[in-house]
Tab-separated table of C-alpha atoms in Angstrom:
chain	number	residue	atom	x	y	z
Z	700	UNK	CA	16.820	-40.807	48.430
Z	701	UNK	CA	16.782	-39.881	52.103
Z	702	UNK	CA	19.890	-38.391	53.565
Z	703	UNK	CA	20.825	-38.710	56.966
Z	704	UNK	CA	22.219	-35.437	58.071
Z	705	UNK	CA	22.914	-36.361	61.475
Z	706	UNK	CA	25.730	-38.408	60.341
Z	707	UNK	CA	27.401	-35.750	58.402
Z	708	UNK	CA	29.456	-32.893	60.522
Z	709	UNK	CA	28.499	-29.289	60.976
Z	710	UNK	CA	31.245	-28.282	58.461
Z	711	UNK	CA	29.415	-30.280	55.464
Z	712	UNK	CA	25.876	-29.493	56.163
Z	713	UNK	CA	26.729	-26.029	56.885
Z	714	UNK	CA	28.634	-25.513	53.787
Z	715	UNK	CA	25.673	-27.702	51.824
Z	716	UNK	CA	22.832	-24.755	52.999
Z	717	UNK	CA	24.689	-21.758	52.622
Z	718	UNK	CA	26.104	-22.353	48.887
Z	719	UNK	CA	23.057	-23.077	47.155
Z	720	UNK	CA	21.113	-21.254	45.335
Z	721	UNK	CA	18.744	-19.705	48.299
Z	722	UNK	CA	15.059	-19.015	47.988
Z	723	UNK	CA	14.993	-17.097	44.899
Z	724	UNK	CA	14.490	-19.741	42.401
Z	725	UNK	CA	11.389	-21.068	44.490
Z	726	UNK	CA	9.670	-17.559	44.966
Z	727	UNK	CA	9.841	-17.119	41.067
Z	728	UNK	CA	8.268	-20.470	40.474
Z	729	UNK	CA	5.645	-19.787	42.869
Z	730	UNK	CA	4.968	-16.141	41.297
Z	731	UNK	CA	4.699	-17.953	37.670
Z	732	UNK	CA	2.121	-20.653	39.102
Z	733	UNK	CA	-0.074	-17.958	40.386
Z	734	UNK	CA	-0.055	-15.701	37.674
Z	735	UNK	CA	-0.461	-19.000	35.382
Z	736	UNK	CA	-3.476	-20.182	37.787
Z	737	UNK	CA	-5.199	-16.841	37.894
Z	738	UNK	CA	-5.029	-16.512	33.705
Z	739	UNK	CA	-6.686	-20.011	33.405
Z	740	UNK	CA	-9.344	-19.166	35.953
Z	741	UNK	CA	-10.495	-15.749	34.199
Z	742	UNK	CA	-10.596	-17.999	30.716
Z	743	UNK	CA	-12.650	-20.712	32.362
Z	744	UNK	CA	-15.418	-18.070	33.908
Z	745	UNK	CA	-15.077	-16.174	30.313
Z	746	UNK	CA	-15.847	-19.486	28.386
Z	747	UNK	CA	-18.442	-20.201	30.909
Z	748	UNK	CA	-20.241	-16.901	30.186
Z	749	UNK	CA	-20.034	-17.453	26.423
Z	750	UNK	CA	-21.449	-20.859	26.400
Z	751	UNK	CA	-24.468	-19.824	28.583
Z	752	UNK	CA	-25.025	-17.088	26.702
Z	753	UNK	CA	-25.374	-19.012	23.626
Z	754	UNK	CA	-27.541	-21.799	25.040
Z	755	UNK	CA	-29.884	-19.297	26.392
Z	756	UNK	CA	-30.745	-18.732	22.550
Z	757	UNK	CA	-29.890	-21.767	20.937
Z	758	UNK	CA	-31.472	-24.829	21.643
Z	759	UNK	CA	-31.848	-28.506	19.958
Z	760	UNK	CA	-29.599	-31.184	19.967
Z	761	UNK	CA	-26.536	-29.665	18.459
Z	762	UNK	CA	-26.736	-26.881	21.142
Z	763	UNK	CA	-26.569	-29.903	24.135
Z	764	UNK	CA	-24.120	-31.729	21.943
Z	765	UNK	CA	-22.083	-28.173	21.698
Z	766	UNK	CA	-22.590	-27.258	25.608
Z	767	UNK	CA	-21.385	-30.734	26.795
Z	768	UNK	CA	-18.400	-30.623	24.360
Z	769	UNK	CA	-17.470	-26.922	25.977
Z	770	UNK	CA	-18.007	-28.069	29.586
Z	771	UNK	CA	-15.073	-30.358	28.928
Z	772	UNK	CA	-12.917	-27.320	28.252
Z	773	UNK	CA	-14.478	-25.462	30.871
Z	774	UNK	CA	-13.744	-28.307	33.751
Z	775	UNK	CA	-10.160	-28.759	32.414
Z	776	UNK	CA	-9.602	-25.023	32.840
Z	777	UNK	CA	-10.819	-24.971	36.515
Z	778	UNK	CA	-8.999	-28.027	37.158
Z	779	UNK	CA	-5.538	-26.781	35.840
Z	780	UNK	CA	-5.731	-23.613	37.560
Z	781	UNK	CA	-6.467	-25.161	40.878
Z	782	UNK	CA	-3.595	-27.142	40.151
Z	783	UNK	CA	-1.145	-24.592	39.396
Z	784	UNK	CA	-2.907	-22.608	42.303
Z	785	UNK	CA	-1.537	-25.406	44.762
Z	786	UNK	CA	1.783	-25.380	42.754
Z	787	UNK	CA	2.124	-21.888	43.654
Z	788	UNK	CA	1.449	-22.196	47.416
Z	789	UNK	CA	3.993	-25.340	47.816
Z	790	UNK	CA	6.744	-23.314	46.260
Z	791	UNK	CA	5.983	-20.568	48.934
Z	792	UNK	CA	6.195	-22.948	51.454
Z	793	UNK	CA	9.376	-24.662	50.223
Z	794	UNK	CA	10.984	-21.355	50.124
Z	795	UNK	CA	10.013	-20.301	53.473
Z	796	UNK	CA	11.317	-23.958	54.907
Z	797	UNK	CA	14.457	-22.965	53.144
Z	798	UNK	CA	14.887	-19.584	54.889
Z	799	UNK	CA	14.033	-21.233	58.385
Z	800	UNK	CA	16.823	-24.221	57.686
Z	801	UNK	CA	19.409	-21.549	56.585
Z	802	UNK	CA	18.796	-19.291	59.851
Z	803	UNK	CA	18.870	-22.403	61.839
Z	804	UNK	CA	22.100	-23.830	60.329
Z	805	UNK	CA	25.479	-22.844	61.533
Z	806	UNK	CA	27.322	-20.614	59.952
Z	807	UNK	CA	30.392	-21.947	58.175
Z	808	UNK	CA	33.173	-20.035	59.446
Z	809	UNK	CA	31.896	-20.349	62.706
Z	810	UNK	CA	32.513	-24.128	62.785
Z	811	UNK	CA	35.667	-23.538	60.982
Z	812	UNK	CA	36.914	-21.117	63.777
Z	813	UNK	CA	35.736	-23.622	66.674
Z	814	UNK	CA	37.912	-26.532	64.932
Z	815	UNK	CA	40.816	-24.151	64.200
Z	816	UNK	CA	40.654	-23.519	68.340
Z	817	UNK	CA	40.477	-27.134	69.094
Z	818	UNK	CA	43.656	-27.596	67.182
Z	819	UNK	CA	45.609	-24.933	69.251
Z	820	UNK	CA	44.558	-26.121	72.350
Z	821	UNK	CA	45.516	-29.704	71.792
Z	822	UNK	CA	48.885	-28.384	70.548
Z	823	UNK	CA	49.543	-26.257	73.148
Z	824	UNK	CA	48.348	-29.046	75.840
Z	825	UNK	CA	51.595	-29.847	77.460
Z	826	UNK	CA	50.991	-30.593	80.936
Z	827	UNK	CA	47.413	-30.841	80.493
Z	828	UNK	CA	46.730	-27.279	81.160
Z	829	UNK	CA	44.401	-27.117	78.115
Z	830	UNK	CA	42.216	-30.027	78.845
Z	831	UNK	CA	38.921	-28.235	80.272
Z	832	UNK	CA	38.844	-25.807	77.334
Z	833	UNK	CA	39.092	-28.576	74.969
Z	834	UNK	CA	36.142	-30.214	76.306
Z	835	UNK	CA	33.898	-26.883	75.811
Z	836	UNK	CA	35.390	-26.510	72.308
Z	837	UNK	CA	33.895	-30.076	71.679
Z	838	UNK	CA	30.807	-29.564	73.655
Z	839	UNK	CA	30.444	-26.627	71.585
Z	840	UNK	CA	30.961	-28.443	68.247
Z	841	UNK	CA	28.521	-31.139	69.350
Z	842	UNK	CA	25.853	-28.398	69.394
Z	843	UNK	CA	27.046	-27.313	66.194
Z	844	UNK	CA	26.555	-30.787	64.588
Z	845	UNK	CA	23.287	-31.500	66.237
Z	846	UNK	CA	21.605	-27.628	65.271
Z	847	UNK	CA	22.457	-28.397	61.884
Z	848	UNK	CA	21.383	-31.668	61.670
Z	849	UNK	CA	17.992	-30.688	63.252
Z	850	UNK	CA	17.785	-27.789	60.781
Z	851	UNK	CA	18.718	-30.018	57.921
Z	852	UNK	CA	16.225	-32.527	58.633
Z	853	UNK	CA	13.441	-30.214	59.463
Z	854	UNK	CA	14.146	-28.508	55.763
Z	855	UNK	CA	14.001	-32.058	54.126
Z	856	UNK	CA	11.157	-33.198	55.646
Z	857	UNK	CA	9.035	-30.112	54.693
Z	858	UNK	CA	10.585	-29.877	51.164
Z	859	UNK	CA	9.311	-33.620	50.928
Z	860	UNK	CA	5.943	-32.694	51.269
Z	861	UNK	CA	6.044	-29.164	49.304
Z	862	UNK	CA	7.797	-30.778	46.511
Z	863	UNK	CA	4.750	-33.089	46.041
Z	864	UNK	CA	3.025	-31.239	42.655
Z	865	UNK	CA	-0.115	-33.145	41.309
Z	866	UNK	CA	0.841	-33.765	37.764
Z	867	UNK	CA	-1.047	-31.295	34.884
Z	868	UNK	CA	-3.292	-33.549	32.679
Z	869	UNK	CA	-3.742	-32.431	28.903
Z	870	UNK	CA	-7.233	-31.280	27.835
Z	871	UNK	CA	-9.884	-34.417	26.997
Z	872	UNK	CA	-10.388	-34.687	23.520
Z	873	UNK	CA	-14.023	-32.668	22.757
Z	874	UNK	CA	-14.481	-33.586	18.948
Z	875	UNK	CA	-14.572	-36.902	16.790
Z	876	UNK	CA	-11.206	-38.239	16.260
Z	877	UNK	CA	-12.607	-39.669	12.901
Z	878	UNK	CA	-14.480	-36.577	11.601
Z	879	UNK	CA	-11.557	-35.224	10.025
Z	880	UNK	CA	-11.042	-38.364	8.022
Z	881	UNK	CA	-14.504	-38.104	6.994
Z	882	UNK	CA	-14.257	-34.622	6.092
Z	883	UNK	CA	-11.182	-35.121	3.883
Z	884	UNK	CA	-13.192	-37.643	2.096
Z	885	UNK	CA	-16.276	-35.546	1.857
Z	886	UNK	CA	-14.066	-32.577	0.438
Z	887	UNK	CA	-12.194	-34.859	-2.226
Z	888	UNK	CA	-15.380	-36.116	-3.577
Z	889	UNK	CA	-16.949	-32.718	-3.785
Z	890	UNK	CA	-13.632	-31.724	-5.385
Z	891	UNK	CA	-14.194	-34.334	-8.066
Z	892	UNK	CA	-17.481	-33.598	-8.683
Z	893	UNK	CA	-17.168	-30.045	-8.946
Z	894	UNK	CA	-14.109	-30.635	-11.455
Z	895	UNK	CA	-16.601	-32.537	-14.118
Z	896	UNK	CA	-19.773	-30.142	-13.555
Z	897	UNK	CA	-17.011	-27.367	-14.225
Z	898	UNK	CA	-15.900	-28.953	-17.344
Z	899	UNK	CA	-19.229	-29.628	-18.860
Z	900	UNK	CA	-20.271	-26.235	-17.860
Z	901	UNK	CA	-17.357	-24.781	-19.182
Z	902	UNK	CA	-17.982	-26.063	-22.549
Z	903	UNK	CA	-21.837	-25.350	-22.457
Z	904	UNK	CA	-20.548	-21.723	-21.804
Z	905	UNK	CA	-18.264	-21.893	-24.718
Z	906	UNK	CA	-21.049	-23.267	-27.130
Z	907	UNK	CA	-23.527	-20.408	-26.033
Z	908	UNK	CA	-20.890	-17.739	-26.313
Z	909	UNK	CA	-20.508	-19.074	-29.795
Z	910	UNK	CA	-23.768	-18.882	-30.856
Z	911	UNK	CA	-24.552	-15.650	-29.370
Z	912	UNK	CA	-21.621	-13.897	-30.826
Z	913	UNK	CA	-22.641	-15.547	-34.488
Z	914	UNK	CA	-26.010	-14.449	-34.116
Z	915	UNK	CA	-25.464	-10.701	-32.773
Z	916	UNK	CA	-22.954	-8.182	-34.491
Z	917	UNK	CA	-20.215	-6.331	-32.709
Z	918	UNK	CA	-22.007	-3.613	-30.531
Z	919	UNK	CA	-20.478	-0.420	-32.085
Z	920	UNK	CA	-22.068	1.643	-29.720
Z	921	UNK	CA	-20.108	0.405	-27.269
Z	922	UNK	CA	-16.782	0.777	-28.984
Z	923	UNK	CA	-17.421	4.311	-30.265
Z	924	UNK	CA	-18.495	4.921	-26.036
Z	925	UNK	CA	-15.154	3.327	-25.509
Z	926	UNK	CA	-12.983	5.532	-27.999
Z	927	UNK	CA	-15.183	8.505	-26.399
Z	928	UNK	CA	-14.100	7.729	-23.023
Z	929	UNK	CA	-10.346	7.071	-24.218
Z	930	UNK	CA	-10.364	10.625	-25.605
Z	931	UNK	CA	-11.856	12.269	-22.800
Z	932	UNK	CA	-9.165	10.775	-20.618
Z	933	UNK	CA	-6.610	11.767	-23.175
Z	934	UNK	CA	-8.028	15.858	-22.864
Z	935	UNK	CA	-8.348	15.317	-19.261
Z	936	UNK	CA	-4.654	15.266	-18.573
Z	937	UNK	CA	-3.614	19.027	-17.533
Z	938	UNK	CA	-0.244	19.005	-19.732
Z	939	UNK	CA	-1.857	18.029	-22.902
Z	940	UNK	CA	-4.975	20.278	-22.386
Z	941	UNK	CA	-2.947	23.238	-21.060
Z	942	UNK	CA	-0.578	22.893	-24.076
Z	943	UNK	CA	-2.947	22.632	-26.740
Z	944	UNK	CA	-5.065	25.938	-24.943
Z	945	UNK	CA	-1.965	27.815	-25.143
Z	946	UNK	CA	-1.151	26.673	-29.037
Z	947	UNK	CA	-5.024	27.799	-29.803
Z	948	UNK	CA	-4.650	31.281	-28.180
Z	949	UNK	CA	-1.061	31.831	-29.876
Z	950	UNK	CA	-2.378	30.883	-33.424
Z	951	UNK	CA	-5.492	32.940	-32.848
Z	952	UNK	CA	-3.352	36.086	-32.031
Z	953	UNK	CA	-1.290	35.597	-35.071
Z	954	UNK	CA	-4.325	35.408	-37.450
Z	955	UNK	CA	-5.872	38.643	-35.920
Z	956	UNK	CA	-2.779	40.195	-36.564
Z	957	UNK	CA	-2.171	38.990	-39.870
Z	958	UNK	CA	-5.620	40.279	-40.510
Z	959	UNK	CA	-5.120	43.697	-39.056
Z	960	UNK	CA	-1.670	44.048	-41.641
Z	961	UNK	CA	-3.720	43.273	-44.642
Z	962	UNK	CA	-6.481	45.377	-43.959
Z	963	UNK	CA	-3.511	48.107	-43.408
Z	964	UNK	CA	-2.018	47.046	-46.700
Z	965	UNK	CA	-5.558	47.128	-48.475
Z	966	UNK	CA	-6.125	50.764	-47.725
Z	967	UNK	CA	-2.610	51.270	-48.822
Z	968	UNK	CA	-2.569	49.796	-52.186
Z	969	UNK	CA	-6.227	50.729	-53.169
Z	970	UNK	CA	-5.227	54.503	-52.737
Z	971	UNK	CA	-1.731	54.143	-54.524
Z	972	UNK	CA	-1.320	56.032	-57.866
Z	973	UNK	CA	0.981	52.845	-59.387
Z	974	UNK	CA	0.432	49.630	-60.996
Z	975	UNK	CA	-1.359	51.499	-64.540
Z	976	UNK	CA	0.269	50.869	-67.195
Z	977	UNK	CA	1.045	54.194	-69.439
Z	978	UNK	CA	1.088	53.791	-73.124
Z	979	UNK	CA	-0.440	54.639	-76.704
Z	980	UNK	CA	-3.655	52.767	-75.459
Z	981	UNK	CA	-4.407	54.905	-72.535
Z	982	UNK	CA	-5.994	58.345	-72.745
Z	983	UNK	CA	-3.107	59.549	-70.271
Z	984	UNK	CA	-0.264	58.222	-73.103
Z	985	UNK	CA	-2.361	59.335	-75.875
Z	986	UNK	CA	-2.949	63.144	-74.326
Z	987	UNK	CA	0.894	63.595	-73.236
Z	988	UNK	CA	1.576	62.653	-77.297
Z	989	UNK	CA	4.152	59.703	-76.305
Z	990	UNK	CA	4.944	57.530	-78.921
Z	991	UNK	CA	4.510	53.732	-79.295
Z	992	UNK	CA	6.863	53.054	-76.680
Z	993	UNK	CA	7.250	55.553	-73.856
Z	994	UNK	CA	10.283	53.622	-72.015
Z	995	UNK	CA	11.983	52.781	-74.917
Z	996	UNK	CA	11.880	56.432	-76.703
Z	997	UNK	CA	15.678	57.992	-77.045
Z	998	UNK	CA	14.180	61.070	-78.745
Z	999	UNK	CA	13.004	64.332	-76.708
Z	1000	UNK	CA	9.672	65.323	-76.201
Z	1001	UNK	CA	8.117	66.184	-79.702
Z	1002	UNK	CA	6.546	69.673	-80.531
Z	1003	UNK	CA	3.078	67.898	-80.794
Z	1004	UNK	CA	3.370	67.541	-77.062
Z	1005	UNK	CA	4.454	71.054	-76.159
Z	1006	UNK	CA	1.564	72.140	-78.556
Z	1007	UNK	CA	-0.948	69.807	-76.442
Z	1008	UNK	CA	0.396	71.098	-73.225
Z	1009	UNK	CA	-0.207	74.448	-74.587
Z	1010	UNK	CA	-3.925	73.785	-75.009
Z	1011	UNK	CA	-4.488	71.763	-71.659
Z	1012	UNK	CA	-7.894	71.886	-70.709
Z	1013	UNK	CA	-8.817	72.066	-66.694
Z	1014	UNK	CA	-10.493	69.672	-64.234
Z	1015	UNK	CA	-10.996	71.658	-61.139
Z	1016	UNK	CA	-7.804	72.809	-60.362
Z	1017	UNK	CA	-5.859	70.406	-62.059
Z	1018	UNK	CA	-4.916	70.763	-66.189
Z	1019	UNK	CA	-5.044	68.168	-68.201
Z	1020	UNK	CA	-5.295	66.874	-71.994
Z	1021	UNK	CA	-7.867	68.434	-74.386
Z	1022	UNK	CA	-8.550	64.671	-75.511
Z	1023	UNK	CA	-10.054	64.189	-71.762
Z	1024	UNK	CA	-12.819	66.506	-71.893
Z	1025	UNK	CA	-15.339	64.421	-74.107
Z	1026	UNK	CA	-14.269	60.941	-72.069
Z	1027	UNK	CA	-17.307	60.962	-70.438
Z	1028	UNK	CA	-18.184	56.864	-70.268
Z	1029	UNK	CA	-21.407	55.795	-71.865
Z	1030	UNK	CA	-22.931	53.973	-68.618
Z	1031	UNK	CA	-22.460	57.637	-67.004
Z	1032	UNK	CA	-25.412	58.939	-69.567
Z	1033	UNK	CA	-27.309	55.959	-69.555
Z	1034	UNK	CA	-27.665	55.996	-65.444
Z	1035	UNK	CA	-28.732	59.933	-65.253
Z	1036	UNK	CA	-31.216	60.261	-63.159
Z	1037	UNK	CA	-34.369	62.264	-63.749
Z	1038	UNK	CA	-33.070	65.500	-62.839
Z	1039	UNK	CA	-31.413	65.774	-66.258
Z	1040	UNK	CA	-31.903	69.752	-66.123
Z	1041	UNK	CA	-29.572	70.217	-63.046
Z	1042	UNK	CA	-26.396	68.481	-64.408
Z	1043	UNK	CA	-26.449	65.932	-61.252
Z	1044	UNK	CA	-26.049	62.333	-62.441
Z	1045	UNK	CA	-25.603	59.035	-60.334
Z	1046	UNK	CA	-22.312	57.994	-59.920
Z	1047	UNK	CA	-21.183	55.180	-61.933
Z	1048	UNK	CA	-20.889	51.755	-60.289
Z	1049	UNK	CA	-17.508	50.312	-60.295
Z	1050	UNK	CA	-18.489	46.555	-62.067
Z	1051	UNK	CA	-20.372	48.177	-64.909
Z	1052	UNK	CA	-17.860	50.905	-65.873
Z	1053	UNK	CA	-15.029	48.309	-65.828
Z	1054	UNK	CA	-12.399	51.244	-64.475
Z	1055	UNK	CA	-10.428	51.434	-61.747
Z	1056	UNK	CA	-10.305	55.432	-61.231
Z	1057	UNK	CA	-13.294	57.858	-61.535
Z	1058	UNK	CA	-15.321	57.827	-64.393
Z	1059	UNK	CA	-15.617	61.191	-66.824
Z	1060	UNK	CA	-12.774	62.913	-64.379
Z	1061	UNK	CA	-9.227	61.310	-64.909
Z	1062	UNK	CA	-9.382	58.233	-66.889
Z	1063	UNK	CA	-6.522	55.630	-66.273
Z	1064	UNK	CA	-5.912	56.777	-62.856
Z	1065	UNK	CA	-6.461	54.575	-60.103
Z	1066	UNK	CA	-8.946	55.863	-57.222
Z	1067	UNK	CA	-9.919	55.386	-53.775
Z	1068	UNK	CA	-12.635	53.088	-54.886
Z	1069	UNK	CA	-11.402	51.336	-57.836
Z	1070	UNK	CA	-8.875	48.633	-58.775
Z	1071	UNK	CA	-5.067	49.257	-58.112
Z	1072	UNK	CA	-2.605	47.214	-60.286
Z	1073	UNK	CA	-1.792	45.019	-57.510
Z	1074	UNK	CA	-5.607	43.512	-57.657
Z	1075	UNK	CA	-7.048	44.941	-54.439
Z	1076	UNK	CA	-10.447	46.771	-54.004
Z	1077	UNK	CA	-10.654	49.450	-51.370
Z	1078	UNK	CA	-13.587	49.689	-48.763
Z	1079	UNK	CA	-16.909	51.079	-49.981
Z	1080	UNK	CA	-19.075	52.683	-47.637
Z	1081	UNK	CA	-22.552	53.964	-47.156
Z	1082	UNK	CA	-24.904	54.996	-50.346
Z	1083	UNK	CA	-23.316	55.791	-53.616
Z	1084	UNK	CA	-22.458	59.424	-53.863
Z	1085	UNK	CA	-23.569	61.943	-56.446
Z	1086	UNK	CA	-21.095	63.519	-58.919
Z	1087	UNK	CA	-21.503	66.590	-61.174
Z	1088	UNK	CA	-19.022	66.226	-64.145
Z	1089	UNK	CA	-17.884	69.563	-64.971
Z	1090	UNK	CA	-18.606	70.770	-68.803
Z	1091	UNK	CA	-15.643	71.820	-70.975
Z	1092	UNK	CA	-15.598	74.538	-73.248
């Protein structure tokens, strides 16, 4: 569409060019075109370098076909980059043409002031005194008209040239269009074949596994190894291992304390003078002259007892009944050593005598080496001691 700017008054032309968006959008478009052109040019150079490096080591028909296909893309990148660079330059030229037309156009306020002045001159021209001023005003307005028309016509002509940008094209097809269909058919056929083969292979594997399971027994070693590994993992938990260690230490301490207490009790009971039954069957009861039941007797101590006390013998520094003198065990005489003339004899073994006291000294009384009434024995250390009984007269 061609505009006849000469037919329009300066008010219209000046208002149109001053009310537009200005040169800003054209400069932004030029910058975008230039940036995209530089990027495509860089990509084309890198693409060409990679293809050249690849074809230098890869030769043959496949390499030639690949290089030819890639060359089409490289050429498209280069062509598009050049077209974008041209568009950027034309956008820059259009912005420059706009700036020139804007500067050459009369500002609208000036045009409106001229028209207002003309109206005043005409209104006050009663006697024709304003005729020269009116003529000068009209001449100036004519110059405004011509200047705006020239500026707009020049801008329109320049914009018509710079606005013609070469249309961009899509890249050419570098692959076989029918290749995708052929590939899909091949994949479908391969999937069907693989499905049948997989079914047969699965059946054979199942039969082989069944025969192997029937021919070979279960691997007990493997199961034991798994059990051992599970136990190791269980004990490897810090909370469990630390808890059992604490229980072990506490139980050991309790056992040692009980053993120490039992040892102390053993020593105490072994030397205690209790637990021996006193009655007619014992030498002590017989020597003291008790009756058949000591605990149940209601009468006082008899005269026989007093007479017995008057004729008591002595063992060491202690008085004993006279009946105790010949109570030397037979085992003591049997175990006398070759020193028969000296009066020394070997101490009788506790197991042989069967008494819990010291044989030949105080029959019926528990000694440190004998059995107490509680059935506990005292410790025996070192060599058997030699004892010499004192002969009572």
